[in-house]
PDB file of C-alpha atoms in Angstrom:
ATOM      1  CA  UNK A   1     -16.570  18.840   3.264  1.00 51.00           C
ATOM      2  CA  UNK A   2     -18.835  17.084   5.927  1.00 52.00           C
ATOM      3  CA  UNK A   3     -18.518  14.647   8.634  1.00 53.00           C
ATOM      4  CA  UNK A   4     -20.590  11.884   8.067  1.00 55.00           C
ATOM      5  CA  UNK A   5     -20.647   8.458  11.056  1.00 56.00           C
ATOM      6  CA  UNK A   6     -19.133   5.777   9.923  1.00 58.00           C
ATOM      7  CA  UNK A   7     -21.055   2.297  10.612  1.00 62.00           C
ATOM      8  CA  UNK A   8     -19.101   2.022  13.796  1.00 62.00           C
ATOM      9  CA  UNK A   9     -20.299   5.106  15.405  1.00 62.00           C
ATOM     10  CA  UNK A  10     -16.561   7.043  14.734  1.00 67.00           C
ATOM     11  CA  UNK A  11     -16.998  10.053  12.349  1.00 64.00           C
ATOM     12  CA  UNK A  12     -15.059  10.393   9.081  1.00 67.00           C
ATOM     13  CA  UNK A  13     -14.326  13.427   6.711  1.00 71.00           C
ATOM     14  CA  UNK A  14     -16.498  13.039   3.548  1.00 72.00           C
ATOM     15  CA  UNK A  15     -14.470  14.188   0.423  1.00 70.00           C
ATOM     16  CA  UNK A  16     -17.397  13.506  -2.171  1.00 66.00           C
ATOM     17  CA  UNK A  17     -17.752  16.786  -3.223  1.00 72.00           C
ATOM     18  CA  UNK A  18     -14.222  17.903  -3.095  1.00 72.00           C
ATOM     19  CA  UNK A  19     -12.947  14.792  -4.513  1.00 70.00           C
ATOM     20  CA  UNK A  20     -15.545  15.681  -7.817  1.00 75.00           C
ATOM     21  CA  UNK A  21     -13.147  18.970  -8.637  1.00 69.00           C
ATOM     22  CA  UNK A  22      -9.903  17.098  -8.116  1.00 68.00           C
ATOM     23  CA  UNK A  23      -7.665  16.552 -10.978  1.00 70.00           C
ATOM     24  CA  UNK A  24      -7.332  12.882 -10.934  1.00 74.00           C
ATOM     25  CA  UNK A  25      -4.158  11.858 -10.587  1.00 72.00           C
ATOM     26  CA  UNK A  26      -3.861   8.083 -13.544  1.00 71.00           C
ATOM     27  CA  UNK A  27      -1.843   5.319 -11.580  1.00 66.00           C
ATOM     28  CA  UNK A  28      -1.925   2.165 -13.781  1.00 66.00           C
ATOM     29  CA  UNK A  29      -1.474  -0.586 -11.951  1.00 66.00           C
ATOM     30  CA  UNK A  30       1.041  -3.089 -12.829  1.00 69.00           C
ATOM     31  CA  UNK A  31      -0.032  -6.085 -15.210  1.00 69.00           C
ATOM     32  CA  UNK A  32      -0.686  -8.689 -12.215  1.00 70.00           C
ATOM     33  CA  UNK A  33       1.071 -11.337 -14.558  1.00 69.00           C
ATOM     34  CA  UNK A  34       3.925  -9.134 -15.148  1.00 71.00           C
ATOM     35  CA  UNK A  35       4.264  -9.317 -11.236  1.00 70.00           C
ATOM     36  CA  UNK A  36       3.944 -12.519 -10.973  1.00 73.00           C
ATOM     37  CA  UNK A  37       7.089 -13.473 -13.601  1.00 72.00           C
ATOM     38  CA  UNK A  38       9.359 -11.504 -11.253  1.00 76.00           C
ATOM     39  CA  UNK A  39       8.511 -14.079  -8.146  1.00 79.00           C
ATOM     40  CA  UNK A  40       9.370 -17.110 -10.425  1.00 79.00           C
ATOM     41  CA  UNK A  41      11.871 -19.345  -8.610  1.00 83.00           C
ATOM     42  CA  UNK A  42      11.354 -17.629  -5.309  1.00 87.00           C
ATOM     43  CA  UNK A  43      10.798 -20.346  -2.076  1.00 88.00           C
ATOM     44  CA  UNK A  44      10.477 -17.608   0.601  1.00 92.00           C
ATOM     45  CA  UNK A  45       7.839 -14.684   1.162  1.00 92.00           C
ATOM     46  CA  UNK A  46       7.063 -12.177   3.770  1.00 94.00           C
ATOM     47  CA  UNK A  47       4.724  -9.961   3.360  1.00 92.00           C
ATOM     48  CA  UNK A  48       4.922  -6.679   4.761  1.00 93.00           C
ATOM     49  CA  UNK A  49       1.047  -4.359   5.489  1.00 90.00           C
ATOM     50  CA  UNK A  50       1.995  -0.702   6.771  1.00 88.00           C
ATOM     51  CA  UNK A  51       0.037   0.490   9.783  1.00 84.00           C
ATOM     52  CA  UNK A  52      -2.582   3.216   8.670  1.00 79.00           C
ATOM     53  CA  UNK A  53      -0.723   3.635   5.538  1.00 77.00           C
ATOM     54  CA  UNK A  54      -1.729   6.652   4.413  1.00 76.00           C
ATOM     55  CA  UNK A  55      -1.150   8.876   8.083  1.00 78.00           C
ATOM     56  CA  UNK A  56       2.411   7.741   7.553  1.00 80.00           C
ATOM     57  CA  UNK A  57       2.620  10.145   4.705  1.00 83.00           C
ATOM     58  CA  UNK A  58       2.946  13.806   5.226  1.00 86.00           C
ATOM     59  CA  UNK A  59       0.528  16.629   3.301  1.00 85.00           C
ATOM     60  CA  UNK A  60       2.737  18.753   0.890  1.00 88.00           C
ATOM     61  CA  UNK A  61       3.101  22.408   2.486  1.00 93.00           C
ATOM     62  CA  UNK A  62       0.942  23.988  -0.180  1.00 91.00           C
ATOM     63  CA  UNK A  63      -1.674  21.020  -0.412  1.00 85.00           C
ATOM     64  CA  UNK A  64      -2.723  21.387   3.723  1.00 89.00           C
ATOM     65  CA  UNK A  65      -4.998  24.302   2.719  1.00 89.00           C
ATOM     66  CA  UNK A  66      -7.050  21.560   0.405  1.00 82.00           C
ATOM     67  CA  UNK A  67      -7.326  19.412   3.445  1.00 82.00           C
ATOM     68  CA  UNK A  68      -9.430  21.706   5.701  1.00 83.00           C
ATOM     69  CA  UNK A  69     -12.613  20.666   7.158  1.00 79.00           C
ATOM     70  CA  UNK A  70     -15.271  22.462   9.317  1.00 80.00           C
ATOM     71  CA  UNK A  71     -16.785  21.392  12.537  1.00 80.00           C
ATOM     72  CA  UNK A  72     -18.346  22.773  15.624  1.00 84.00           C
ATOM     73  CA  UNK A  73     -15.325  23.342  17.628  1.00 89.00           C
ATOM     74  CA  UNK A  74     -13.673  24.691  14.462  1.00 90.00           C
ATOM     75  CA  UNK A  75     -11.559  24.347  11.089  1.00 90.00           C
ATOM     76  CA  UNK A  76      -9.241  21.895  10.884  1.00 88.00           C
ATOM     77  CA  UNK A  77      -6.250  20.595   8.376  1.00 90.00           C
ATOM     78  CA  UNK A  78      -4.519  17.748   7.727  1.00 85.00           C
ATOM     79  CA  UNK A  79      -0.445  17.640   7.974  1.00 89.00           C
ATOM     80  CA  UNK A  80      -0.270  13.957   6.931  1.00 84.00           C
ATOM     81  CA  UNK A  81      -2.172  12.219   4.117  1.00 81.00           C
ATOM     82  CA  UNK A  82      -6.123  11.868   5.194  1.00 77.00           C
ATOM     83  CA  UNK A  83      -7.889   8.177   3.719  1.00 74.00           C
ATOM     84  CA  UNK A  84     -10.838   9.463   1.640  1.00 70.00           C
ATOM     85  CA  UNK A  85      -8.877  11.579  -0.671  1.00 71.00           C
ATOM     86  CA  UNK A  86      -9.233  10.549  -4.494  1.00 67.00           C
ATOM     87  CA  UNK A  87      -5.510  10.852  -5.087  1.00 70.00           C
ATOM     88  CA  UNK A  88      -4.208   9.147  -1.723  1.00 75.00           C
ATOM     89  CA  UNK A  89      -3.647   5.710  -2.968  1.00 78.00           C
ATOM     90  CA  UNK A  90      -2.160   6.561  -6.311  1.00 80.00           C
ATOM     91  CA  UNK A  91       0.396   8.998  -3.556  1.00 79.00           C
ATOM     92  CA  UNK A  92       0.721   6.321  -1.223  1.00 83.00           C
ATOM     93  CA  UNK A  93       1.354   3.447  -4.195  1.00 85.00           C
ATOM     94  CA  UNK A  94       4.093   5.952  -5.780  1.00 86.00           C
ATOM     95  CA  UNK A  95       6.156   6.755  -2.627  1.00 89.00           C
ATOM     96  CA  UNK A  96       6.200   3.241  -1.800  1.00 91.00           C
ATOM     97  CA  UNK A  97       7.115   2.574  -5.537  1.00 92.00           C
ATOM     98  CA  UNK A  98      10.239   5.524  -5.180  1.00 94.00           C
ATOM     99  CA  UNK A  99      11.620   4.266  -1.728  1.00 96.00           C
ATOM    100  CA  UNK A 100      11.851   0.583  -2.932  1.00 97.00           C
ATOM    101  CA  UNK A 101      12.977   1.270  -6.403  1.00 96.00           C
ATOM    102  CA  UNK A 102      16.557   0.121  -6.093  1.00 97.00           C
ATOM    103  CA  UNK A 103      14.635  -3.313  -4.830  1.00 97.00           C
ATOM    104  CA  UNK A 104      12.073  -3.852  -7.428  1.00 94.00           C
ATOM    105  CA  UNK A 105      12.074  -6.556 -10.110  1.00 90.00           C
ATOM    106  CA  UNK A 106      14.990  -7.576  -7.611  1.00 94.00           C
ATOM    107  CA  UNK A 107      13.331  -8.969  -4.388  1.00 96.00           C
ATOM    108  CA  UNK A 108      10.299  -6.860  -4.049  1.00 95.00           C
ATOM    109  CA  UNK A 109       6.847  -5.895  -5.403  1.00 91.00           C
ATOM    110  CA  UNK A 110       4.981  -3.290  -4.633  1.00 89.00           C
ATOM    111  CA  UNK A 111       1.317  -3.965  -4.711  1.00 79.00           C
ATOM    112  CA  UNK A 112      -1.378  -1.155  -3.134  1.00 74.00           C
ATOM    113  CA  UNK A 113      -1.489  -1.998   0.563  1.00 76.00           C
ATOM    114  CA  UNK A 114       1.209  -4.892   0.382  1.00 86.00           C
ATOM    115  CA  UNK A 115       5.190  -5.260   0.157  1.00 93.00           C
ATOM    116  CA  UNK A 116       6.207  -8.771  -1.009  1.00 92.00           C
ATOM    117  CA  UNK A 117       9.536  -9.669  -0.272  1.00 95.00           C
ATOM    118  CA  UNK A 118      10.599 -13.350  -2.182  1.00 94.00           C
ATOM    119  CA  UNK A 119      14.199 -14.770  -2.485  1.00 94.00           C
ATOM    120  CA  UNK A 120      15.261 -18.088  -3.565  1.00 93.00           C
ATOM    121  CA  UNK A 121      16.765 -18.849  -0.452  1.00 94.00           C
ATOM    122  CA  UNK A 122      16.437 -18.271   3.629  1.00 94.00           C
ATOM    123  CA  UNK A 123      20.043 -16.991   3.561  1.00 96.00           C
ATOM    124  CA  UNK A 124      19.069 -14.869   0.547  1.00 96.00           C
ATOM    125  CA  UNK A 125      15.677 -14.226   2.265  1.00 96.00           C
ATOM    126  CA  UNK A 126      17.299 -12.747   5.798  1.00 96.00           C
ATOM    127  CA  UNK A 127      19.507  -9.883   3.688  1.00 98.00           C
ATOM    128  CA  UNK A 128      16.360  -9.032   1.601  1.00 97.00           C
ATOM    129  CA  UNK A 129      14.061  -8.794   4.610  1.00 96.00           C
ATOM    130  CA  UNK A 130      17.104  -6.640   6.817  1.00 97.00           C
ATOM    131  CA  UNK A 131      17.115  -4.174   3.251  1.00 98.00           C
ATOM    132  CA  UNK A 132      13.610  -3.704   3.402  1.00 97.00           C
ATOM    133  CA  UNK A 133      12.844  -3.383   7.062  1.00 96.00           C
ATOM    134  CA  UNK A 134      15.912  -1.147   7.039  1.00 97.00           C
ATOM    135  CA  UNK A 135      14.609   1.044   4.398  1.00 97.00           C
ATOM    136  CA  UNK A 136      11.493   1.401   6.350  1.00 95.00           C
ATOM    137  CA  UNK A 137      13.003   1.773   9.227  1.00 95.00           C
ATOM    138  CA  UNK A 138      14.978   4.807   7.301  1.00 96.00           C
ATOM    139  CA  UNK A 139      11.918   6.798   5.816  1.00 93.00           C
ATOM    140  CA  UNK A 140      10.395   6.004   9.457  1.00 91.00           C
ATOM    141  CA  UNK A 141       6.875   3.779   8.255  1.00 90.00           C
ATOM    142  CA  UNK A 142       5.893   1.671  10.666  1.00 90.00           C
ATOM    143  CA  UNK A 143       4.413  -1.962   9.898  1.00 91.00           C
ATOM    144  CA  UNK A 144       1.071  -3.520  11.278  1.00 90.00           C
ATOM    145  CA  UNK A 145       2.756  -6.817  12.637  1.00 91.00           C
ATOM    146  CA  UNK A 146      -1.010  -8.359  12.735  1.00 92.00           C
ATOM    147  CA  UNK A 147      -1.044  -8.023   8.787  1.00 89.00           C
ATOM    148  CA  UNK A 148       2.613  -9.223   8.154  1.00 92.00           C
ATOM    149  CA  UNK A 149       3.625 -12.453   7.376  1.00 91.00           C
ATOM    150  CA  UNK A 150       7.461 -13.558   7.635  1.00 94.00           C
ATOM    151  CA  UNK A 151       9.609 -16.098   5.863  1.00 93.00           C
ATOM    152  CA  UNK A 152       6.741 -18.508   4.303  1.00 89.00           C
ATOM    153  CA  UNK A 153       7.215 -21.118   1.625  1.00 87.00           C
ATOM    154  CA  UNK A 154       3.772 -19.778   0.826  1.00 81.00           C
ATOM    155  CA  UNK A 155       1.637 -16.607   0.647  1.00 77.00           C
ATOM    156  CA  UNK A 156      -1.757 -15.264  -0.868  1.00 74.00           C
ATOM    157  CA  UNK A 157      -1.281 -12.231  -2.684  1.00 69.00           C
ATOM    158  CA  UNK A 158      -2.447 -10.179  -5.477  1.00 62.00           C
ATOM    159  CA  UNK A 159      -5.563 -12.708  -5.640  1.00 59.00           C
ATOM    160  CA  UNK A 160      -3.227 -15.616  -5.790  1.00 59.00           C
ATOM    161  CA  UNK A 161      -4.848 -18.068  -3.149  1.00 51.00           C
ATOM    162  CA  UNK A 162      -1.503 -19.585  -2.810  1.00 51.00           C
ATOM    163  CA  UNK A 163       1.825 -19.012  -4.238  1.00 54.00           C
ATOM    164  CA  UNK A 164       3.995 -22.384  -3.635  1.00 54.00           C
ATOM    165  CA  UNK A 165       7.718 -22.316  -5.337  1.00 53.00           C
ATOM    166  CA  UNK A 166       7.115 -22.175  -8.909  1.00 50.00           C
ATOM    167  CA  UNK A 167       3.039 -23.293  -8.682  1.00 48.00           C
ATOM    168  CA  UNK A 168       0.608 -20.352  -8.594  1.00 47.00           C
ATOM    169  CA  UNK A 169      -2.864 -21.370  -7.624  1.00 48.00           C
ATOM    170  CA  UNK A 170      -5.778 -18.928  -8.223  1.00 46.00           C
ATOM    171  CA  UNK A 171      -8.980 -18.408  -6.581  1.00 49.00           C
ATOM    172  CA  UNK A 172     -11.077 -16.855  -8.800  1.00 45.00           C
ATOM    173  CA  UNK A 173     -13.869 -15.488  -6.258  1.00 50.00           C
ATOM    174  CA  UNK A 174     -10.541 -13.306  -4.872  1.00 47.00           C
ATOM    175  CA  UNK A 175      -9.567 -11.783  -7.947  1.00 44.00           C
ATOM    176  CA  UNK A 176     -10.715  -7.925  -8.154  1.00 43.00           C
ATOM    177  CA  UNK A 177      -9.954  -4.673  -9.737  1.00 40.00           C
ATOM    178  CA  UNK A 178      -9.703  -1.833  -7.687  1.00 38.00           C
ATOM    179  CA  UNK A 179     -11.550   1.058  -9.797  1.00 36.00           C
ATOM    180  CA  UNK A 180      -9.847   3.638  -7.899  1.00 37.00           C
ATOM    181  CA  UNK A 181      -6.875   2.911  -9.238  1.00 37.00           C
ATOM    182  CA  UNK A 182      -7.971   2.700 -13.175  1.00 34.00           C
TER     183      UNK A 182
END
């Protein structure tokens, strides 16, 4: 493993080669339309974006070893999840996937970097935002507040330009697949 500058003139590990002799780990996404039937009837959204996701997730005990990476001053390892690692979204996507279970198809979907949060009403809306900002609160992730959105009659998401109660507008130029994930 190397480090290689980023544009911005920090420094970043570079997992090319290591990621090559990785057994990939095959996280389907969910059908996005399959997603979108669960939201049906909901009137209020937040959307929830965890700050520097992946750090919030520690290295299994046996995996730090994989982690290590040379430099001048030394070798070093990670103890929480390092971005750059072919299996860290797929990790990051499942945890996020076990802690909300109880929630999903419910009042939540999971989505990569997002947590949606709909309910048909604000009432409804308060108790499902105090579950999930409890249960993060609980397994101690910490939000990005600049990426969060609270209690909207409307929200992009999953490519969706817009999603109004019960419309769904689309803007095509938004909608991507994210190959890392296939």
């Amino acid at each position: 493993m190397l480090l290689v500058k980023k544009k911005v003139r920090s420094m970043r590990v570079d997992y090319h080669q290591s990621n090559k002799v990785t057994i990939k780990n095959r996280y389907f996404l969910p059908r996005i339309d399959d997603l979108m039937d669960q939201i049906i009837g909901a009137c209020m959204f937040s959307k929830i974006n965890l700050r520097l996701g992946y750090h919030q997730i520690r290295v299994k005990f046996e995996d730090i070893l994989k982690t290590t990476f040379r430099t001048r001053y030394g070798h070093y390892k990670y103890l929480v999840m390092p971005f750059g690692m072919t299996n860290a979204p797929r990790v990051f996507i499942d945890y996020k996937n076990r802690i909300f279970h109880p929630y999903l198809d419910r009042f939540v979907v999971v989505f990569i970097h997002d947590i949606l949060t709909y309910s048909k009403t604000r009432e409804e809306h308060t108790e499902h935002l105090r579950t999930v900002l409890q249960t993060l609160k609980d397994k101690r992730l910490y939000v990005k507040l600049s990426k969060c959105e609270f209690c909207l009659d409307s929200v992009s998401f999953l490519g969706c330009d817009t999603l109004y109660p019960n419309i769904i507008t689309i803007d095509i130029n938004h909608l991507y697949i994210n190959s890392f994930l296939v």
